[in-house]
Tab-separated table of N, CA and C in Angstrom:
chain	number	residue	atom	x	y	z
A	1	MET	N	187.301	-154.043	-172.580
A	1	MET	CA	186.819	-155.016	-171.606
A	1	MET	C	186.690	-154.340	-170.241
A	2	MET	N	185.525	-154.454	-169.638
A	2	MET	CA	185.256	-153.835	-168.347
A	2	MET	C	185.500	-154.851	-167.234
A	3	LEU	N	186.379	-154.513	-166.285
A	3	LEU	CA	186.657	-155.393	-165.160
A	3	LEU	C	185.768	-155.018	-163.980
A	4	SER	N	185.324	-156.025	-163.251
A	4	SER	CA	184.610	-155.759	-162.005
A	4	SER	C	185.638	-155.338	-160.960
A	5	LEU	N	185.173	-154.776	-159.858
A	5	LEU	CA	186.079	-154.385	-158.783
A	5	LEU	C	186.872	-155.592	-158.300
A	6	ARG	N	186.192	-156.706	-158.115
A	6	ARG	CA	186.855	-157.929	-157.641
A	6	ARG	C	187.958	-158.359	-158.614
A	7	GLN	N	187.647	-158.353	-159.906
A	7	GLN	CA	188.642	-158.742	-160.912
A	7	GLN	C	189.825	-157.779	-160.915
A	8	ALA	N	189.549	-156.494	-160.765
A	8	ALA	CA	190.619	-155.495	-160.757
A	8	ALA	C	191.538	-155.687	-159.555
A	9	ILE	N	190.965	-155.996	-158.405
A	9	ILE	CA	191.773	-156.229	-157.200
A	9	ILE	C	192.640	-157.468	-157.393
A	10	VAL	N	192.047	-158.538	-157.896
A	10	VAL	CA	192.807	-159.775	-158.122
A	10	VAL	C	193.939	-159.511	-159.105
A	11	LYS	N	193.659	-158.787	-160.160
A	11	LYS	CA	194.682	-158.467	-161.164
A	11	LYS	C	195.825	-157.675	-160.530
A	12	ARG	N	195.479	-156.775	-159.608
A	12	ARG	CA	196.499	-155.942	-158.963
A	12	ARG	C	197.456	-156.761	-158.100
A	13	VAL	N	196.981	-157.840	-157.501
A	13	VAL	CA	197.818	-158.579	-156.557
A	13	VAL	C	198.358	-159.904	-157.096
A	14	GLU	N	197.839	-160.373	-158.234
A	14	GLU	CA	198.309	-161.674	-158.713
A	14	GLU	C	199.798	-161.615	-159.047
A	15	GLY	N	200.502	-162.665	-158.658
A	15	GLY	CA	201.928	-162.763	-158.931
A	15	GLY	C	202.810	-162.068	-157.909
A	16	LYS	N	202.226	-161.429	-156.908
A	16	LYS	CA	203.022	-160.731	-155.894
A	16	LYS	C	203.504	-161.732	-154.850
A	17	ASN	N	204.685	-161.441	-154.310
A	17	ASN	CA	205.209	-162.287	-153.242
A	17	ASN	C	204.637	-161.825	-151.900
A	18	ALA	N	204.982	-162.523	-150.822
A	18	ALA	CA	204.405	-162.233	-149.503
A	18	ALA	C	204.692	-160.802	-149.060
A	19	GLU	N	205.900	-160.332	-149.262
A	19	GLU	CA	206.253	-158.967	-148.854
A	19	GLU	C	205.439	-157.934	-149.637
A	20	GLU	N	205.288	-158.161	-150.921
A	20	GLU	CA	204.510	-157.237	-151.754
A	20	GLU	C	203.033	-157.239	-151.353
A	21	LEU	N	202.494	-158.408	-151.028
A	21	LEU	CA	201.100	-158.480	-150.575
A	21	LEU	C	200.920	-157.729	-149.257
A	22	ARG	N	201.885	-157.879	-148.360
A	22	ARG	CA	201.834	-157.158	-147.089
A	22	ARG	C	201.825	-155.653	-147.338
A	23	GLU	N	202.654	-155.194	-148.270
A	23	GLU	CA	202.703	-153.765	-148.604
A	23	GLU	C	201.365	-153.281	-149.161
A	24	VAL	N	200.750	-154.081	-150.023
A	24	VAL	CA	199.441	-153.710	-150.581
A	24	VAL	C	198.427	-153.554	-149.451
A	25	ILE	N	198.416	-154.498	-148.522
A	25	ILE	CA	197.473	-154.454	-147.403
A	25	ILE	C	197.737	-153.235	-146.531
A	26	GLU	N	198.994	-153.033	-146.147
A	26	GLU	CA	199.322	-151.913	-145.266
A	26	GLU	C	199.076	-150.573	-145.939
A	27	ASP	N	199.393	-150.462	-147.219
A	27	ASP	CA	199.119	-149.220	-147.951
A	27	ASP	C	197.619	-148.947	-148.015
A	28	SER	N	196.833	-150.005	-148.190
A	28	SER	CA	195.381	-149.842	-148.258
A	28	SER	C	194.812	-149.387	-146.919
A	29	ILE	N	195.355	-149.912	-145.836
A	29	ILE	CA	194.883	-149.532	-144.502
A	29	ILE	C	195.246	-148.083	-144.199
A	30	ARG	N	196.456	-147.691	-144.557
A	30	ARG	CA	196.919	-146.326	-144.274
A	30	ARG	C	196.360	-145.299	-145.248
A	31	GLY	N	195.915	-145.752	-146.395
A	31	GLY	CA	195.520	-144.843	-147.460
A	31	GLY	C	194.086	-144.362	-147.371
A	32	ASP	N	193.644	-143.850	-148.480
A	32	ASP	CA	192.300	-143.308	-148.622
A	32	ASP	C	191.261	-144.415	-148.456
A	33	GLU	N	190.091	-144.050	-147.993
A	33	GLU	CA	189.022	-145.034	-147.787
A	33	GLU	C	188.589	-145.723	-149.073
A	34	LYS	N	188.925	-145.155	-150.212
A	34	LYS	CA	188.570	-145.794	-151.489
A	34	LYS	C	189.212	-147.169	-151.619
A	35	ALA	N	190.338	-147.390	-150.916
A	35	ALA	CA	191.040	-148.668	-151.007
A	35	ALA	C	190.413	-149.749	-150.131
A	36	LEU	N	189.566	-149.372	-149.201
A	36	LEU	CA	189.026	-150.346	-148.252
A	36	LEU	C	188.206	-151.465	-148.894
A	37	PRO	N	187.401	-151.225	-149.924
A	37	PRO	CA	186.698	-152.360	-150.546
A	37	PRO	C	187.659	-153.427	-151.084
A	38	GLY	N	188.824	-153.003	-151.519
A	38	GLY	CA	189.814	-153.966	-151.992
A	38	GLY	C	190.269	-154.899	-150.887
A	39	LEU	N	190.353	-154.367	-149.668
A	39	LEU	CA	190.708	-155.221	-148.537
A	39	LEU	C	189.629	-156.263	-148.288
A	40	GLY	N	188.393	-155.898	-148.553
A	40	GLY	CA	187.303	-156.865	-148.418
A	40	GLY	C	187.460	-158.021	-149.390
A	41	VAL	N	187.893	-157.710	-150.596
A	41	VAL	CA	188.128	-158.757	-151.599
A	41	VAL	C	189.266	-159.659	-151.138
A	42	LEU	N	190.348	-159.058	-150.630
A	42	LEU	CA	191.473	-159.860	-150.148
A	42	LEU	C	191.066	-160.697	-148.942
A	43	PHE	N	190.257	-160.111	-148.044
A	43	PHE	CA	189.792	-160.859	-146.881
A	43	PHE	C	188.933	-162.048	-147.300
A	44	GLU	N	188.172	-161.880	-148.358
A	44	GLU	CA	187.361	-162.986	-148.875
A	44	GLU	C	188.255	-164.182	-149.227
A	45	PHE	N	189.393	-163.921	-149.866
A	45	PHE	CA	190.324	-165.005	-150.202
A	45	PHE	C	190.884	-165.645	-148.937
A	46	ILE	N	191.223	-164.819	-147.953
A	46	ILE	CA	191.733	-165.346	-146.687
A	46	ILE	C	190.679	-166.237	-146.042
A	47	TRP	N	189.460	-165.726	-145.942
A	47	TRP	CA	188.368	-166.444	-145.273
A	47	TRP	C	188.091	-167.777	-145.954
A	48	GLU	N	188.039	-167.763	-147.273
A	48	GLU	CA	187.706	-168.983	-148.013
A	48	GLU	C	188.811	-170.035	-147.956
A	49	ASN	N	190.004	-169.637	-147.566
A	49	ASN	CA	191.131	-170.568	-147.558
A	49	ASN	C	191.673	-170.823	-146.163
A	50	THR	N	190.819	-170.670	-145.145
A	50	THR	CA	191.249	-170.946	-143.782
A	50	THR	C	190.336	-171.982	-143.146
A	51	SER	N	190.878	-172.624	-142.144
A	51	SER	CA	190.124	-173.645	-141.412
A	51	SER	C	189.102	-172.970	-140.499
A	52	PRO	N	188.117	-173.731	-140.051
A	52	PRO	CA	187.149	-173.169	-139.097
A	52	PRO	C	187.824	-172.631	-137.829
A	53	GLU	N	188.882	-173.285	-137.387
A	53	GLU	CA	189.591	-172.828	-136.191
A	53	GLU	C	190.236	-171.466	-136.430
A	54	THR	N	190.857	-171.302	-137.588
A	54	THR	CA	191.484	-170.024	-137.921
A	54	THR	C	190.428	-168.944	-138.093
A	55	ARG	N	189.290	-169.306	-138.657
A	55	ARG	CA	188.191	-168.342	-138.787
A	55	ARG	C	187.749	-167.858	-137.406
A	56	ASP	N	187.632	-168.797	-136.462
A	56	ASP	CA	187.260	-168.416	-135.095
A	56	ASP	C	188.289	-167.450	-134.511
A	57	GLU	N	189.562	-167.730	-134.757
A	57	GLU	CA	190.634	-166.857	-134.261
A	57	GLU	C	190.556	-165.468	-134.907
A	58	LEU	N	190.276	-165.419	-136.196
A	58	LEU	CA	190.130	-164.132	-136.881
A	58	LEU	C	188.979	-163.329	-136.285
A	59	VAL	N	187.870	-163.996	-136.022
A	59	VAL	CA	186.714	-163.312	-135.438
A	59	VAL	C	187.059	-162.808	-134.037
A	60	GLN	N	187.764	-163.623	-133.257
A	60	GLN	CA	188.162	-163.190	-131.913
A	60	GLN	C	189.091	-161.973	-131.987
A	61	ASN	N	190.037	-161.984	-132.917
A	61	ASN	CA	190.933	-160.838	-133.088
A	61	ASN	C	190.160	-159.599	-133.507
A	62	LEU	N	189.185	-159.773	-134.370
A	62	LEU	CA	188.353	-158.649	-134.782
A	62	LEU	C	187.594	-158.082	-133.585
A	63	MET	N	187.021	-158.964	-132.785
A	63	MET	CA	186.277	-158.510	-131.610
A	63	MET	C	187.172	-157.739	-130.645
A	64	LYS	N	188.421	-158.182	-130.479
A	64	LYS	CA	189.368	-157.484	-129.600
A	64	LYS	C	189.691	-156.093	-130.127
A	65	GLY	N	189.713	-155.943	-131.440
A	65	GLY	CA	190.098	-154.679	-132.044
A	65	GLY	C	188.982	-153.668	-132.167
A	66	LEU	N	187.737	-154.121	-132.062
A	66	LEU	CA	186.600	-153.209	-132.194
A	66	LEU	C	186.351	-152.484	-130.879
A	67	PRO	N	185.948	-151.218	-130.959
A	67	PRO	CA	185.599	-150.524	-129.713
A	67	PRO	C	184.358	-151.161	-129.095
A	68	GLU	N	184.303	-151.132	-127.782
A	68	GLU	CA	183.139	-151.696	-127.099
A	68	GLU	C	181.959	-150.755	-127.244
A	69	ALA	N	180.790	-151.338	-127.363
A	69	ALA	CA	179.573	-150.535	-127.431
A	69	ALA	C	179.317	-149.937	-126.051
A	70	PRO	N	178.818	-148.714	-126.008
A	70	PRO	CA	178.516	-148.129	-124.693
A	70	PRO	C	177.449	-148.948	-123.971
A	71	ALA	N	177.581	-149.025	-122.672
A	71	ALA	CA	176.614	-149.785	-121.874
A	71	ALA	C	175.265	-149.084	-121.915
A	72	ALA	N	174.229	-149.881	-122.010
A	72	ALA	CA	172.869	-149.328	-122.020
A	72	ALA	C	172.516	-148.842	-120.620
A	73	THR	N	171.867	-147.710	-120.561
A	73	THR	CA	171.431	-147.193	-119.263
A	73	THR	C	169.916	-147.268	-119.167
A	74	SER	N	169.423	-147.478	-117.951
A	74	SER	CA	167.975	-147.575	-117.784
A	74	SER	C	167.378	-146.243	-117.426
């Protein structure tokens, strides 16, 4: 049976407690870039299960964390 990436990520984290999920996230951030698509799958679950207000807060936090684009010069 061939699992999709999404299914494999879900299988990896199902049944984990909050501390274990935090470890998976932090390990993925610190690890090789190959793990980053898995964070996208986890973020999808977060996004789909949050209120519009929390989504706005997540977007604001993302904007704070991104580097600013260089100012355009004329």
